XYZ file of C-alpha atoms in Angstrom:
356
model
C 158.372 132.890 76.189
C 158.971 129.221 76.914
C 162.549 127.987 77.372
C 163.962 126.022 74.416
C 164.360 122.872 76.494
C 160.705 123.051 77.540
C 159.455 123.451 73.968
C 161.550 120.439 72.932
C 159.832 118.229 75.486
C 156.387 119.611 74.663
C 156.915 118.971 70.931
C 157.918 115.371 71.603
C 154.859 114.766 73.746
C 152.530 116.312 71.167
C 153.193 113.464 68.748
C 151.879 110.935 71.254
C 149.117 112.939 72.844
C 146.514 113.027 70.082
C 146.555 109.282 69.418
C 146.312 108.331 73.090
C 143.610 110.897 73.774
C 141.517 109.683 70.850
C 141.772 106.081 72.009
C 140.506 106.872 75.491
C 137.895 109.331 74.280
C 136.314 106.497 72.322
C 136.249 104.128 75.299
C 132.751 103.344 76.542
C 131.817 105.002 79.797
C 130.883 102.605 82.579
C 129.243 103.882 85.748
C 131.319 103.962 88.930
C 129.526 102.951 92.106
C 128.607 106.036 94.105
C 128.894 106.531 97.833
C 125.959 107.143 100.062
C 124.368 110.560 99.645
C 125.465 111.633 103.141
C 129.112 111.172 102.109
C 128.925 113.415 99.050
C 130.749 116.723 98.933
C 130.142 119.710 96.675
C 132.030 119.198 93.413
C 134.173 122.263 94.048
C 135.149 120.939 97.490
C 136.290 117.417 96.622
C 139.849 118.306 95.587
C 140.375 120.531 98.632
C 138.958 117.864 100.950
C 141.273 115.163 99.577
C 144.300 117.468 99.629
C 143.653 118.382 103.261
C 143.176 114.715 104.145
C 146.490 113.920 102.432
C 148.318 116.592 104.447
C 146.640 115.295 107.609
C 147.796 111.750 106.827
C 151.367 112.997 106.356
C 151.294 114.731 109.740
C 149.152 112.582 112.021
C 146.516 110.071 110.876
C 144.103 111.105 113.648
C 143.701 114.464 111.878
C 142.134 112.829 108.819
C 138.518 113.935 108.862
C 138.998 116.549 111.582
C 137.183 119.870 110.994
C 139.156 122.518 109.095
C 139.961 125.856 110.658
C 142.665 128.451 111.140
C 144.966 128.062 114.142
C 146.226 131.203 115.871
C 149.640 130.897 117.521
C 152.946 132.792 117.770
C 154.649 130.058 115.749
C 152.078 130.319 112.973
C 152.447 134.103 112.909
C 156.233 133.749 112.654
C 155.916 131.358 109.698
C 153.458 133.681 107.969
C 155.791 136.657 108.383
C 158.789 134.710 107.086
C 156.987 133.434 103.993
C 155.580 136.875 103.213
C 159.054 138.451 103.319
C 160.287 139.469 99.862
C 163.778 138.177 100.637
C 162.541 134.714 101.615
C 162.616 133.397 98.051
C 166.190 134.566 97.492
C 167.418 132.777 100.607
C 165.297 129.619 100.633
C 164.097 128.584 97.160
C 166.067 125.718 95.587
C 167.837 126.286 92.305
C 166.649 124.533 89.174
C 168.331 121.111 88.806
C 171.438 121.580 86.657
C 170.956 118.453 84.562
C 167.396 119.300 83.535
C 168.110 121.323 80.352
C 170.717 118.778 79.199
C 168.267 115.924 79.544
C 165.367 117.743 77.900
C 167.484 118.606 74.867
C 167.671 114.896 73.998
C 163.897 114.603 73.566
C 163.576 115.588 69.894
C 166.681 113.664 68.857
C 165.512 110.364 67.342
C 168.833 108.779 68.227
C 168.600 109.868 71.854
C 166.670 107.102 73.576
C 165.860 106.665 77.220
C 169.157 104.779 77.457
C 170.989 107.953 76.518
C 169.240 109.887 79.256
C 169.811 107.082 81.728
C 173.498 107.236 80.807
C 173.546 110.932 81.689
C 172.004 110.155 85.059
C 174.454 107.272 85.445
C 177.291 109.776 85.685
C 176.030 110.682 89.155
C 175.881 107.764 91.637
C 173.419 109.593 93.909
C 171.001 110.305 91.048
C 171.406 106.711 89.844
C 170.366 105.399 93.249
C 167.398 107.756 93.314
C 166.284 106.694 89.828
C 166.334 103.018 90.796
C 164.418 103.708 94.012
C 161.738 105.565 92.076
C 161.580 102.832 89.427
C 160.804 100.406 92.274
C 158.204 102.678 93.891
C 154.442 101.993 93.643
C 154.088 104.846 91.158
C 156.201 103.113 88.508
C 156.787 99.505 89.483
C 155.427 97.220 86.769
C 156.960 93.881 87.823
C 157.393 91.971 91.082
C 161.113 91.526 90.455
C 163.140 94.496 91.792
C 164.716 96.836 89.250
C 168.453 96.695 89.948
C 170.023 98.423 86.945
C 169.430 101.437 84.707
C 169.230 99.117 81.715
C 166.421 97.113 83.305
C 164.629 100.296 84.360
C 164.619 101.418 80.726
C 163.345 98.054 79.529
C 160.488 97.841 82.043
C 159.094 101.359 82.126
C 159.890 102.408 78.550
C 161.175 105.671 77.139
C 158.292 107.815 78.391
C 158.438 106.244 81.830
C 162.161 106.906 82.137
C 161.634 110.537 81.153
C 159.044 110.880 83.911
C 161.272 109.138 86.431
C 164.257 111.321 85.565
C 162.174 114.443 86.115
C 161.258 113.106 89.549
C 164.891 112.191 90.273
C 165.940 115.777 89.701
C 163.333 117.101 92.138
C 163.719 114.547 94.922
C 166.902 115.910 96.559
C 165.269 119.281 97.259
C 162.118 117.640 98.672
C 163.791 115.765 101.499
C 162.819 117.102 104.933
C 164.242 115.722 108.185
C 161.200 115.859 110.427
C 161.368 113.868 113.676
C 158.089 115.231 115.017
C 156.233 114.001 111.902
C 158.311 110.978 110.842
C 156.215 109.938 107.844
C 155.784 113.437 106.406
C 158.572 113.261 103.812
C 157.675 109.792 102.541
C 153.953 110.573 102.206
C 154.486 113.939 100.505
C 157.117 112.500 98.162
C 154.971 109.513 97.168
C 152.017 111.822 96.629
C 154.135 114.072 94.376
C 155.178 111.055 92.293
C 151.636 109.730 91.955
C 150.128 113.168 91.322
C 152.675 114.000 88.625
C 151.956 110.757 86.795
C 148.167 111.065 87.124
C 148.207 114.714 86.022
C 150.242 113.808 82.937
C 147.856 110.926 82.145
C 144.885 113.283 82.481
C 146.498 115.871 80.206
C 147.167 113.271 77.521
C 143.824 111.476 77.639
C 141.239 114.035 78.739
C 142.252 117.682 78.392
C 144.693 117.217 75.465
C 146.944 119.631 77.322
C 150.691 119.818 77.915
C 151.494 116.504 79.609
C 155.030 117.530 80.509
C 153.757 120.714 82.172
C 151.099 118.710 84.031
C 153.731 116.282 85.274
C 155.870 119.102 86.619
C 152.854 120.674 88.299
C 152.449 117.558 90.443
C 156.123 117.556 91.394
C 156.334 121.275 92.124
C 153.170 121.204 94.240
C 154.814 118.568 96.425
C 157.949 120.679 96.627
C 155.807 123.574 97.868
C 154.576 121.441 100.780
C 158.136 120.408 101.636
C 159.246 124.056 101.703
C 156.384 124.966 104.039
C 157.441 122.239 106.467
C 161.064 123.347 106.318
C 160.061 126.849 107.338
C 157.793 125.563 110.120
C 160.624 123.468 111.574
C 163.099 126.338 111.212
C 160.860 128.775 113.085
C 160.050 126.190 115.750
C 163.730 125.503 116.351
C 164.531 129.206 116.582
C 161.852 129.814 119.205
C 162.161 126.443 120.967
C 158.489 125.832 120.169
C 156.617 122.567 119.796
C 154.979 122.083 116.407
C 151.303 121.288 116.762
C 149.983 118.999 114.024
C 146.795 121.029 113.522
C 148.836 124.223 113.099
C 151.159 122.541 110.589
C 148.098 121.305 108.671
C 146.665 124.826 108.490
C 149.983 126.244 107.227
C 150.344 123.497 104.613
C 146.858 124.187 103.287
C 147.470 127.925 102.999
C 151.055 128.048 101.753
C 151.852 124.945 99.641
C 150.527 126.323 96.352
C 151.910 129.879 96.776
C 155.378 128.449 97.422
C 154.998 126.099 94.464
C 154.312 129.174 92.313
C 157.543 130.740 93.547
C 159.448 127.600 92.578
C 157.886 127.703 89.100
C 159.076 131.298 88.702
C 162.566 130.588 90.040
C 162.985 127.617 87.695
C 161.797 129.570 84.650
C 158.826 127.313 84.016
C 156.269 128.684 81.520
C 153.600 131.155 82.615
C 150.720 128.635 82.215
C 152.373 126.563 84.951
C 152.384 129.570 87.304
C 148.712 130.176 86.559
C 147.695 126.534 87.078
C 149.227 126.598 90.577
C 146.911 129.389 91.724
C 144.345 128.341 94.322
C 141.429 129.415 92.097
C 143.044 128.429 88.778
C 140.949 127.198 85.847
C 141.731 125.713 82.443
C 143.153 122.407 81.110
C 146.385 122.434 83.125
C 144.595 123.361 86.343
C 142.081 120.562 85.712
C 144.906 118.060 85.210
C 146.676 119.159 88.387
C 143.449 119.090 90.399
C 142.484 115.616 89.181
C 146.011 114.237 89.467
C 146.553 115.558 92.974
C 143.108 114.444 94.161
C 143.455 110.955 92.665
C 146.923 110.514 94.191
C 145.626 111.636 97.596
C 142.658 109.248 97.328
C 144.958 106.350 96.462
C 147.250 107.002 99.435
C 144.327 107.443 101.829
C 142.884 104.183 100.563
C 146.212 102.361 101.037
C 146.492 103.661 104.598
C 143.021 102.475 105.555
C 141.117 105.765 105.382
C 138.538 104.730 102.795
C 137.733 102.063 100.240
C 138.322 102.251 96.507
C 134.592 102.484 95.880
C 134.138 105.501 98.112
C 137.288 107.245 96.886
C 136.245 106.803 93.287
C 132.806 108.147 94.138
C 134.455 111.335 95.426
C 136.735 111.639 92.395
C 133.827 111.134 90.012
C 132.351 114.423 91.282
C 135.258 116.407 89.855
C 134.104 118.191 86.684
C 137.068 116.971 84.609
C 136.858 113.272 85.475
C 135.065 111.220 82.764
C 134.349 107.773 84.274
C 136.288 105.746 81.675
C 139.390 107.961 81.977
C 139.132 108.076 85.758
C 139.002 104.289 85.973
C 142.092 103.977 83.753
C 144.043 106.599 85.740
C 143.041 104.909 89.010
C 144.368 101.552 87.823
C 147.627 103.217 86.842
C 147.864 104.778 90.305
C 146.536 102.037 92.511
C 147.671 98.955 90.676
C 144.395 97.116 91.291
C 141.006 96.638 89.684
C 138.470 99.339 90.473
C 136.437 96.997 92.657
C 136.534 93.363 93.703
C 133.637 91.290 94.976
C 135.227 91.062 98.427
C 135.691 94.801 98.619
C 132.130 95.461 97.481
C 130.860 93.299 100.352
C 133.249 94.855 102.870
C 132.292 98.331 101.671
C 128.739 97.890 102.956
C 129.987 97.568 106.526
C 132.936 99.986 106.352
C 132.855 103.264 108.280
C 132.052 106.357 106.192
C 134.788 108.434 104.622
C 135.714 111.308 106.944
């Protein structure tokens, strides 16, 4: 049984979904340049490869492209035991954001615009600051001029954009991790969660005709799972006065991020299809949207940090079974904020090192 507030949001999205999906389904497919044959991965390994590369980037860039493998250590064993403990969820999982049901209830009210929801957020100065920061982030920024007020945020990103931003605002406080040993971990994981949630929602609306709101939350909750893994790693390391090895942290993130995301989905009373889509071997429209959204967001961040060109990243993404070229190109532009390929990049791509 889905919560009332969830059904309200899903009903609102349904009115938009069919028209947008039809428009993109009719778009002509144009071929995306492919990478060299030696750089290709099996279709079922692309998403996992990009996710691992994203986690590696968040920990230590030199790990990007390093061979995968399990790391045996006392610290890793301690983290495994803690996360397997039945009582762990009761002690460590964050509670569902209190404002979420109140905001979702405004969705089906024609008189309740994004301004109304922004006004609710405006009651909390901390949430207001977070909303403006997200509105100015690469995932949502649509203008060079900084967004300095809730009113301007509403005007620039629109009603749907504000709804997405507010969802992210509610999740952000529980995703913050103070991590001196990996200083860019929080910022990379948070930006990936934002980009993945937006790309997953776009994919649900335009390709799978699935639940866009559920897809958006899948991207956010997956990022929260990674943050919870890191919190436990740091907690165990502090308790045993251990040094956290980047390769060990990468192994733990790969194995535990999705299982912890599933626990969050259960604790927050998200619908059963969300739980199922977070499984490692999940299939179906929501799982496809999460897989594509997360992979595309990882590819965009890797590209921005100099670990591959747009051409090569798109060639990897095109191998995913749920990535029609015309939809993929549109989602990439929404994520990356640039054309799929420029003449200069095409020339530079010939001499660039291969993707790890």
